Amino acid sequence: MDHPDASLEISLNLPEGWTFDLQLTRGEDQMHGGVAELREAGVLRCRMLVSNLDRDRKLALDRVVTRVEFWLAEWQSRDHSGSTGFADL
C-alpha cells in the first residue's frame, strides 16, 4: 500500500523559506500520480497535478523532482517586482 505523503522520500534543493508537499498514490493501472505543492513563506505558489509518472515508485519520484526543479528554475528566472501581484490558489 502506498503512503500518500511522499514529500520526505525525495531530496529537493529548495530556496530558503520554501516548503514542498507531495501526495502520491498508485492508480488501478499501477501508475503513480498525485499532487505536488510548493509554498514560499507559507503562501502556495504552485500546485502541480502529476499523473502517469511511472509504475516504479522510485522513477515516479525522480520525475516529480525533475518537474519541480524545472518549475523552480523558471520561477526564479522571472522578475517578481511588478504590480500584478500573485493571487492565492
PDB file of C-alpha atoms in Angstrom:
ATOM      1  CA  MET A   1       0.000   0.000   0.000  1.00  0.00           C
ATOM      2  CA  ASP A   2       1.289   3.467  -0.920  1.00  0.00           C
ATOM      3  CA  HIS A   3       1.601   6.163   1.703  1.00  0.00           C
ATOM      4  CA  PRO A   4       0.019   9.395   0.427  1.00  0.00           C
ATOM      5  CA  ASP A   5       2.683  11.688   1.993  1.00  0.00           C
ATOM      6  CA  ALA A   6       5.762  11.192  -0.141  1.00  0.00           C
ATOM      7  CA  SER A   7       7.451  14.565   0.352  1.00  0.00           C
ATOM      8  CA  LEU A   8      10.016  13.104   2.766  1.00  0.00           C
ATOM      9  CA  GLU A   9      11.074  10.426   0.283  1.00  0.00           C
ATOM     10  CA  ILE A  10      12.810  12.851  -2.052  1.00  0.00           C
ATOM     11  CA  SER A  11      15.524  15.426  -1.688  1.00  0.00           C
ATOM     12  CA  LEU A  12      14.962  18.831  -3.209  1.00  0.00           C
ATOM     13  CA  ASN A  13      17.279  21.808  -3.089  1.00  0.00           C
ATOM     14  CA  LEU A  14      14.634  24.404  -2.222  1.00  0.00           C
ATOM     15  CA  PRO A  15      15.313  28.124  -1.910  1.00  0.00           C
ATOM     16  CA  GLU A  16      15.281  29.459   1.646  1.00  0.00           C
ATOM     17  CA  GLY A  17      11.751  29.841   3.001  1.00  0.00           C
ATOM     18  CA  TRP A  18      10.191  27.364   0.563  1.00  0.00           C
ATOM     19  CA  THR A  19       8.446  24.114   1.505  1.00  0.00           C
ATOM     20  CA  PHE A  20       7.296  21.156  -0.557  1.00  0.00           C
ATOM     21  CA  ASP A  21       4.476  18.654  -0.076  1.00  0.00           C
ATOM     22  CA  LEU A  22       3.715  15.626  -2.223  1.00  0.00           C
ATOM     23  CA  GLN A  23       0.708  13.343  -2.061  1.00  0.00           C
ATOM     24  CA  LEU A  24       1.457  10.306  -4.224  1.00  0.00           C
ATOM     25  CA  THR A  25      -0.846   7.387  -4.889  1.00  0.00           C
ATOM     26  CA  ARG A  26      -0.974   4.454  -7.263  1.00  0.00           C
ATOM     27  CA  GLY A  27      -3.959   4.024  -9.533  1.00  0.00           C
ATOM     28  CA  GLU A  28      -5.690   0.850 -10.610  1.00  0.00           C
ATOM     29  CA  ASP A  29      -3.379   0.822 -13.642  1.00  0.00           C
ATOM     30  CA  GLN A  30      -0.430   0.716 -11.170  1.00  0.00           C
ATOM     31  CA  MET A  31       0.799   4.130 -12.395  1.00  0.00           C
ATOM     32  CA  HIS A  32       1.815   6.656  -9.747  1.00  0.00           C
ATOM     33  CA  GLY A  33       0.378  10.148  -9.689  1.00  0.00           C
ATOM     34  CA  GLY A  34      -0.688  12.817  -7.274  1.00  0.00           C
ATOM     35  CA  VAL A  35      -0.426  16.438  -6.210  1.00  0.00           C
ATOM     36  CA  ALA A  36       2.737  18.430  -5.511  1.00  0.00           C
ATOM     37  CA  GLU A  37       2.589  21.801  -3.772  1.00  0.00           C
ATOM     38  CA  LEU A  38       5.277  24.449  -3.349  1.00  0.00           C
ATOM     39  CA  ARG A  39       4.948  27.227  -0.800  1.00  0.00           C
ATOM     40  CA  GLU A  40       7.029  30.341  -0.280  1.00  0.00           C
ATOM     41  CA  ALA A  41       6.854  31.623   3.307  1.00  0.00           C
ATOM     42  CA  GLY A  42       3.659  29.627   3.730  1.00  0.00           C
ATOM     43  CA  VAL A  43       1.991  31.053   0.604  1.00  0.00           C
ATOM     44  CA  LEU A  44       1.000  28.500  -2.031  1.00  0.00           C
ATOM     45  CA  ARG A  45       2.882  29.353  -5.238  1.00  0.00           C
ATOM     46  CA  CYS A  46       2.442  26.184  -7.261  1.00  0.00           C
ATOM     47  CA  ARG A  47       0.142  23.187  -7.261  1.00  0.00           C
ATOM     48  CA  MET A  48       1.077  20.509  -9.781  1.00  0.00           C
ATOM     49  CA  LEU A  49      -1.148  17.628 -10.711  1.00  0.00           C
ATOM     50  CA  VAL A  50       1.230  14.873 -11.753  1.00  0.00           C
ATOM     51  CA  SER A  51      -0.127  11.796 -13.471  1.00  0.00           C
ATOM     52  CA  ASN A  52       1.139   8.710 -15.245  1.00  0.00           C
ATOM     53  CA  LEU A  53       4.569   9.178 -13.728  1.00  0.00           C
ATOM     54  CA  ASP A  54       5.647   5.527 -13.790  1.00  0.00           C
ATOM     55  CA  ARG A  55       4.765   2.150 -12.316  1.00  0.00           C
ATOM     56  CA  ASP A  56       8.072   2.124 -10.449  1.00  0.00           C
ATOM     57  CA  ARG A  57       7.816   4.373  -7.363  1.00  0.00           C
ATOM     58  CA  LYS A  58      11.476   5.476  -7.480  1.00  0.00           C
ATOM     59  CA  LEU A  59      11.203   6.531 -11.118  1.00  0.00           C
ATOM     60  CA  ALA A  60       7.920   8.305 -10.369  1.00  0.00           C
ATOM     61  CA  LEU A  61       9.561  10.243  -7.538  1.00  0.00           C
ATOM     62  CA  ASP A  62      12.544  11.107  -9.756  1.00  0.00           C
ATOM     63  CA  ARG A  63      10.150  12.536 -12.354  1.00  0.00           C
ATOM     64  CA  VAL A  64       8.451  14.683  -9.719  1.00  0.00           C
ATOM     65  CA  VAL A  65      11.853  16.062  -8.676  1.00  0.00           C
ATOM     66  CA  THR A  66      12.662  16.945 -12.285  1.00  0.00           C
ATOM     67  CA  ARG A  67       9.347  18.749 -12.780  1.00  0.00           C
ATOM     68  CA  VAL A  68       9.620  20.667  -9.512  1.00  0.00           C
ATOM     69  CA  GLU A  69      13.222  21.698 -10.169  1.00  0.00           C
ATOM     70  CA  PHE A  70      12.267  22.889 -13.664  1.00  0.00           C
ATOM     71  CA  TRP A  71       9.346  24.919 -12.273  1.00  0.00           C
ATOM     72  CA  LEU A  72      11.535  26.487  -9.565  1.00  0.00           C
ATOM     73  CA  ALA A  73      14.232  27.429 -12.087  1.00  0.00           C
ATOM     74  CA  GLU A  74      11.633  29.096 -14.287  1.00  0.00           C
ATOM     75  CA  TRP A  75      10.048  30.876 -11.287  1.00  0.00           C
ATOM     76  CA  GLN A  76      13.419  32.204 -10.121  1.00  0.00           C
ATOM     77  CA  SER A  77      14.296  33.465 -13.596  1.00  0.00           C
ATOM     78  CA  ARG A  78      11.243  35.776 -13.685  1.00  0.00           C
ATOM     79  CA  ASP A  79      11.055  39.336 -12.399  1.00  0.00           C
ATOM     80  CA  HIS A  80       8.744  39.464  -9.380  1.00  0.00           C
ATOM     81  CA  SER A  81       8.859  43.211  -8.813  1.00  0.00           C
ATOM     82  CA  GLY A  82       5.791  44.119 -10.873  1.00  0.00           C
ATOM     83  CA  SER A  83       2.471  45.344  -9.526  1.00  0.00           C
ATOM     84  CA  THR A  84       0.433  42.479 -10.942  1.00  0.00           C
ATOM     85  CA  GLY A  85       0.578  40.652  -7.634  1.00  0.00           C
ATOM     86  CA  PHE A  86       0.107  36.979  -7.056  1.00  0.00           C
ATOM     87  CA  ALA A  87      -3.305  35.556  -6.253  1.00  0.00           C
ATOM     88  CA  ASP A  88      -3.698  32.848  -3.651  1.00  0.00           C
ATOM     89  CA  LEU A  89      -4.537  29.489  -5.181  1.00  0.00           C
TER      90      LEU A  89
END
